[in-house]
Amino acid sequence: GGAGLAGTTPPGAVAMRVAARAVEDSEAGIRSAKAAGMRVIAVPNPHFPPAEETLADADVVLASIAELTPDLV
């Protein structure tokens, strides 16, 4: 059978969908996480801030990691 194939669920198994989250500070990290389908929380690096259009792709933008709470994740 196809039990070993990616994307298949063996008979009787329960398929689960897991939502991934990413906390990123860089432009590359934000874009990569978004491209992977993750919920993206951006905490821009003040020394090398991501471009505004990249920050617009994030689901949440925080000014500081201190603002990160379990409710946001």
Coordinates of N, CA, C and O in Angstrom, one line a residue:
G1 N 0.8 -1.2 0.0 CA 0.0 0.0 0.0 C 0.8 1.2 0.0 O 2.1 1.2 -0.1
G2 N 0.1 2.4 0.1 CA 0.8 3.7 0.1 C 1.1 4.2 1.5 O 1.2 5.4 1.6
A3 N 1.1 3.4 2.5 CA 1.2 3.9 3.9 C 2.5 4.7 4.1 O 2.6 5.5 4.9
G4 N 3.6 4.4 3.3 CA 4.9 5.0 3.5 C 5.0 6.3 2.6 O 6.0 6.9 2.6
L5 N 4.0 6.6 1.8 CA 4.2 7.7 0.9 C 3.8 9.0 1.6 O 2.8 9.1 2.4
A6 N 4.5 10.0 1.3 CA 4.2 11.4 1.9 C 2.9 11.8 1.4 O 2.5 11.7 0.3
G7 N 2.1 12.4 2.4 CA 0.8 13.0 2.0 C -0.3 12.0 2.0 O -1.4 12.3 1.7
T8 N 0.0 10.7 2.5 CA -1.1 9.7 2.6 C -1.4 9.4 4.0 O -0.5 9.5 4.9
T9 N -2.6 9.0 4.3 CA -3.0 8.6 5.6 C -3.4 7.1 5.6 O -4.3 6.8 4.8
P10 N -2.8 6.2 6.3 CA -3.2 4.8 6.3 C -4.6 4.7 6.8 O -5.1 5.5 7.6
P11 N -5.3 3.6 6.4 CA -6.7 3.4 6.8 C -6.8 3.3 8.3 O -5.9 2.7 9.0
G12 N -7.8 4.0 8.9 CA -7.9 4.0 10.4 C -7.1 5.1 11.1 O -7.3 5.3 12.3
A13 N -6.2 5.7 10.4 CA -5.4 6.8 11.0 C -6.2 8.1 11.0 O -7.0 8.3 10.1
V14 N -5.8 9.0 11.9 CA -6.5 10.3 11.9 C -5.5 11.3 11.4 O -4.3 11.4 11.8
A15 N -5.9 12.0 10.3 CA -5.0 13.0 9.8 C -5.1 14.3 10.6 O -6.1 14.7 11.0
M16 N -3.9 14.8 10.9 CA -3.8 16.0 11.7 C -3.2 17.2 11.0 O -2.2 16.9 10.2
R17 N -3.7 18.3 11.1 CA -3.0 19.5 10.5 C -2.4 20.3 11.6 O -3.1 20.7 12.6
V18 N -1.2 20.6 11.5 CA -0.4 21.3 12.6 C -0.1 22.7 12.0 O 0.4 22.9 10.9
A19 N -0.5 23.7 12.8 CA -0.2 25.1 12.4 C 1.2 25.5 13.0 O 1.4 25.4 14.2
A20 N 2.1 25.9 12.1 CA 3.4 26.3 12.5 C 3.5 27.8 12.7 O 2.8 28.5 11.9
R21 N 4.3 28.2 13.6 CA 4.5 29.7 13.8 C 6.0 30.0 13.8 O 6.8 29.1 14.1
A22 N 6.3 31.2 13.4 CA 7.7 31.6 13.3 C 7.8 33.0 13.9 O 7.0 33.8 13.6
V23 N 8.8 33.2 14.7 CA 9.2 34.5 15.2 C 10.5 34.9 14.5 O 11.5 34.2 14.7
E24 N 10.5 35.9 13.7 CA 11.6 36.2 12.9 C 12.0 37.7 13.1 O 11.1 38.5 13.3
D25 N 13.3 38.0 12.9 CA 13.8 39.3 12.9 C 14.4 39.8 11.6 O 14.7 41.0 11.5
S26 N 14.5 39.0 10.7 CA 15.2 39.3 9.4 C 14.3 39.2 8.2 O 13.3 38.5 8.3
E27 N 14.6 39.9 7.2 CA 13.9 39.9 6.0 C 13.8 38.5 5.4 O 12.7 38.0 5.0
A28 N 15.0 37.8 5.4 CA 15.0 36.5 4.8 C 14.2 35.5 5.7 O 13.5 34.7 5.1
G29 N 14.2 35.7 7.0 CA 13.4 34.8 7.8 C 12.0 35.0 7.7 O 11.2 34.0 7.6
I30 N 11.5 36.2 7.6 CA 10.1 36.6 7.4 C 9.6 36.0 6.1 O 8.6 35.3 6.1
R31 N 10.3 36.2 5.0 CA 9.9 35.7 3.7 C 9.9 34.2 3.7 O 9.0 33.6 3.1
S32 N 10.9 33.6 4.3 CA 11.0 32.1 4.2 C 9.8 31.5 5.0 O 9.2 30.5 4.6
A33 N 9.6 32.0 6.2 CA 8.5 31.5 7.0 C 7.2 31.6 6.4 O 6.3 30.7 6.4
K34 N 6.9 32.8 5.8 CA 5.7 33.1 5.1 C 5.5 32.1 3.9 O 4.4 31.6 3.7
A35 N 6.6 31.9 3.1 CA 6.6 31.0 2.0 C 6.3 29.6 2.4 O 5.7 28.8 1.6
A36 N 6.7 29.2 3.6 CA 6.4 27.9 4.1 C 5.0 27.7 4.7 O 4.6 26.7 5.2
G37 N 4.2 28.8 4.7 CA 2.9 28.8 5.1 C 2.7 29.0 6.6 O 1.6 28.7 7.2
M38 N 3.7 29.5 7.3 CA 3.6 29.7 8.7 C 3.0 31.0 9.1 O 3.0 32.0 8.3
R39 N 2.5 31.1 10.3 CA 2.0 32.4 10.9 C 3.3 33.1 11.3 O 4.1 32.5 12.0
V40 N 3.5 34.3 10.8 CA 4.8 35.0 11.1 C 4.6 36.2 12.0 O 3.8 37.0 11.8
I41 N 5.4 36.1 13.1 CA 5.5 37.2 14.1 C 6.9 37.9 13.9 O 7.9 37.2 14.1
A42 N 6.9 39.1 13.4 CA 8.1 39.8 13.1 C 8.5 40.7 14.3 O 7.7 41.4 14.8
V43 N 9.8 40.6 14.7 CA 10.3 41.5 15.7 C 11.6 42.0 15.0 O 12.7 41.5 15.1
P44 N 11.4 43.1 14.3 CA 12.5 43.6 13.4 C 13.8 43.9 14.2 O 13.7 44.5 15.3
N45 N 14.9 43.5 13.6 CA 16.2 43.8 14.2 C 16.4 45.3 13.9 O 16.5 45.8 12.8
P46 N 16.6 46.1 15.0 CA 16.8 47.6 14.8 C 18.0 48.0 14.1 O 18.1 49.0 13.5
H47 N 19.0 47.1 14.1 CA 20.3 47.4 13.4 C 20.3 47.1 11.9 O 21.0 47.7 11.2
F48 N 19.4 46.1 11.6 CA 19.2 45.8 10.2 C 17.8 45.5 9.9 O 17.3 44.4 9.7
P49 N 16.9 46.6 10.0 CA 15.5 46.4 9.8 C 15.1 45.9 8.5 O 15.6 46.3 7.4
P50 N 14.1 44.9 8.4 CA 13.6 44.5 7.2 C 12.8 45.6 6.4 O 12.4 46.6 7.1
A51 N 12.7 45.5 5.1 CA 12.0 46.5 4.3 C 10.5 46.5 4.7 O 10.0 45.5 5.2
E52 N 9.9 47.6 4.6 CA 8.5 47.8 5.0 C 7.6 46.8 4.2 O 6.6 46.3 4.8
E53 N 7.9 46.5 3.0 CA 7.0 45.6 2.2 C 7.2 44.2 2.8 O 6.2 43.4 2.7
T54 N 8.3 43.8 3.3 CA 8.5 42.5 4.0 C 7.8 42.5 5.3 O 7.1 41.5 5.6
L55 N 7.8 43.5 6.0 CA 7.1 43.6 7.3 C 5.6 43.5 7.1 O 4.9 42.9 7.9
A56 N 5.1 44.0 5.9 CA 3.7 43.9 5.6 C 3.3 42.5 5.4 O 2.1 42.2 5.6
D57 N 4.2 41.6 5.0 CA 3.9 40.2 4.9 C 3.7 39.4 6.2 O 3.1 38.4 6.2
A58 N 4.2 40.0 7.3 CA 4.1 39.4 8.6 C 2.7 39.5 9.1 O 2.0 40.4 8.8
D59 N 2.3 38.5 9.9 CA 0.9 38.5 10.4 C 0.8 39.5 11.6 O -0.2 40.1 11.9
V60 N 2.0 39.6 12.3 CA 2.0 40.5 13.5 C 3.4 41.1 13.5 O 4.4 40.4 13.2
V61 N 3.6 42.4 13.8 CA 4.9 43.1 13.9 C 4.9 43.7 15.3 O 4.1 44.4 15.7
L62 N 6.0 43.3 16.0 CA 6.2 43.7 17.4 C 7.4 44.7 17.4 O 8.3 44.5 16.7
A63 N 7.4 45.6 18.4 CA 8.5 46.5 18.5 C 9.7 45.8 19.3 O 10.8 46.2 19.2
S64 N 9.3 44.8 20.1 CA 10.3 44.2 21.0 C 9.8 42.8 21.3 O 8.6 42.5 21.3
I65 N 10.8 41.9 21.6 CA 10.5 40.5 22.0 C 9.7 40.5 23.3 O 9.0 39.6 23.5
A66 N 9.8 41.5 24.1 CA 9.1 41.6 25.3 C 7.6 41.7 25.1 O 6.8 41.4 26.0
E67 N 7.2 42.1 23.9 CA 5.8 42.1 23.6 C 5.2 40.8 23.2 O 4.0 40.6 23.0
L68 N 6.0 39.8 23.0 CA 5.6 38.5 22.6 C 4.9 37.8 23.7 O 5.4 37.6 24.8
T69 N 3.6 37.4 23.5 CA 2.8 36.7 24.5 C 2.3 35.4 24.0 O 2.2 35.3 22.7
P70 N 1.9 34.5 24.8 CA 1.3 33.2 24.3 C 0.1 33.4 23.4 O -0.1 32.7 22.5
D71 N -0.7 34.5 23.7 CA -1.9 34.8 22.9 C -1.5 35.1 21.5 O -2.3 34.9 20.6
L72 N -0.4 35.7 21.2 CA 0.1 36.1 19.9 C 0.5 34.9 19.1 O 0.4 34.9 17.9
V73 N 1.0 33.9 19.8 CA 1.6 32.7 19.1 C 0.4 31.8 18.9 O 0.2 31.2 17.9

